Amino acid sequence: MNAPRHKLYKDAETLFVEQGMTCAACSASVERALRRADGVVQVNVNLATNSATVLCDPSVAEQSLVDIVNKTGFQGALADVDDVSVAITHTISKKRLIVALICGAVVLYIGMSHMLPVRLPLPAIIDDRYNPLNFALIQLIFTIPVLICGRNFFINGTKNLVKLHPNMDSLVMIGTTTAFLYSLYNTWTIVQGNAHGAHNLYFESAAVVVALVLLGKYLEENSKNSAKQAINSLVSMIPNTAIILNKEGEEVEIPAKNVRVKNTVIIKPGSRIPVDGTVLSGQASVDESMLTGESLPVYKEVGSHVSGGTICKDGMLKIEATGVGGNTAISQVLRLVTEAQERKAPAARLADKISGIFVPTVVTIAVVTSLLWAISGRDISFVLNNFVAVLVVACPCALGLATPIAVIAGTGRGANLGILYRGGDVVETAAGVNTVIFDKTGTITYGKLKTAAVIPMEGVSERDVLSYCATAEYGSEHPIAEAVLNRVQEDNIEAARPDSTQSVPGRGIIADLGGKKIVAGTMALMELKKISIPENADTKVPEGCTAIYVSVDGKYLGMIALSDTIRPDAREAIAQLNAMGIETVMITGDNEGAARLIAKEAGISSIKAQVLPQDKHRAVEEFKENGRVVAMVGDGINDAPALAGANVGIALSSGTDVAAESSGIILMREDLHAVVDSLKLARQTMRIIRENLFWAFIYNMIGIPIAAGLLVLFGGPAFSPVFGGAAMAFSSVSVVTNSLRLTRYQPDKSKK
């Protein structure tokens, strides 16, 4: 790992795989091809962003990497050096999907019309009893468009089968192809005068399976593109322009991307800061909530660091640029999100793993048994019947439905409960979670300050302290002012409009009222104005609270303690997680005192306080390295790297778009019980999937030997593909029925 590296996105060459990748097997093929190239040190292929990150020797030509991707059958392109966004792909069109679903529904209706206890009505011209040939041809006509729409599955499935890496596409390809070809054969027998051939058609199996797989792929692609768009939205938080001082000392507005390190940048009140930098002059309160998640603005003065994308609330700053372009704090957050996604091991697609053994085994059985029967002297009709029966019985409909139908039912029920899962892999991973890490502000708490205590001096009433403080804060939109004014309103305390006010950024406010001078703010402001405060005043501040000191005409009146508001459902939800055997942890950028107070109230014993976004991500990685399966619950941009780095990210709907799109689970309910419900539902869904796979395999274990002619060996009848189709249908119905149990799932009645 000590080899020299290309310098793109720090130290790696990034490629976009623009077309062709549809599953984990596809990304694995690209990864294997790139890894075999001379000079390549490490390769990570990210299916979610359709990108490949390659560490290689400088002697490796960039275009050669693209050529390697193209030779594998996919389409590659180099990422722009200055582009931190990700590519949006569209491989499955909505029109193709609609055509496939409509045509598949028509074939299903016609093909199943005679198989139900009560026949479905059909016009006589296509009824199998009166016009068997038309019955077959109309199904053939509507099946062909479905197969054309799903041609990529046949291409990819065949490629992976040839490479001895069969996946779900391979299962779909071999099953639907067999059903289609056998149906074509029986259509020909009808032409030859065999009307009974109408009962040996499996066009509906081929059409419906392809249509449903197309639907699943389309929904998966939309989910991936949504995630990509959210990552791209981070870039929009950096202003397009910046005001700098030129060599003549004049203010000049230039594109933000043209700002260079050491440039002097002017930041005006209310504007978003375009680059990272150090304050040269001025003072202001800066809203850093997009990075830290904390609601209180941060006071900045000479020597303070500011981050690109944050907002200068008041005051004017002159800064020296220290981080520009891809080296800003917001770009680092974006990089952490994408890198964490790359390192995240994709959830095992059980059906794909099974197919690696199942498909070649079934084909081998069909070929071998047919040859053996041919050698034994059986006629070609018996041999062909035997071959097709094995493949029809082994058609992976039930196996293919086992996971997606349960996932559809589980995620659909989740949506009803206000829980959005981003895919079956998320459900699978969530079922194994044994550690839940919570952000504090906006997650455990509302992120909104409240008045926790009023501590007046002797001889001064609480109402006087609140009234004077509210007067000073009158008309302010600062979170502290909002908390004080809300308390005054609740207690019906009068607050006068001041004659004038003077804001002291990061410290407080000074107001004049009828000749009285009111000072409300931090201890530092009191010291600045030389207001005497009792030595033990700060010891009376409740743990975890922010203190606002109030004075009138230089006389100290008292203090107002402010604290965050814990969600009322937090304690019960965390108690339920603990009862499930899940460890709970809280990580926050807030001070340790405030963190411990909230953790104690919520019932969380383990905390990590005063951490930056990188630290949250690092803490998540530490838990994972210790063998824990981690779910991270958060709501802000500052949580995005940790949400992406966790095994499962769980975002609150009240949070930012980036937090949501960095997560596998989005909670639409303003209720932490939804965290519990999301994990319980995931466990139940995986239980159903395991049951489905069990029954699908039992069906194949019994059906395949019989179809291969086991009964014939003992004097029994040959197994007709018709019965194979019926058994296949029964197996599929049983899997679907079992999966639909999830639609009636109730979290409060589920097992822990």
Coordinates of N, CA and C in Angstrom, one line a residue, residues 15 31 106 199 250 333 532 611:
L15 N -13.4 6.6 -11.5 CA -14.1 6.4 -12.8 C -15.6 6.3 -12.5
E31 N -14.6 -4.9 -10.8 CA -13.6 -4.9 -9.8 C -12.5 -5.9 -10.1
V106 N -51.7 -9.0 -19.3 CA -52.6 -9.6 -20.3 C -52.3 -11.1 -20.5
H199 N -52.5 -26.8 -23.1 CA -52.4 -26.9 -21.7 C -51.0 -27.0 -21.2
E250 N -9.2 46.8 -3.5 CA -10.5 47.0 -3.9 C -11.3 45.7 -3.7
V333 N -16.8 16.5 4.3 CA -18.0 15.8 4.7 C -18.5 14.9 3.5
S532 N -20.1 43.3 38.5 CA -19.7 42.3 39.6 C -20.7 41.2 39.7
V611 N -17.6 16.1 19.8 CA -17.0 15.5 18.6 C -17.4 16.2 17.4

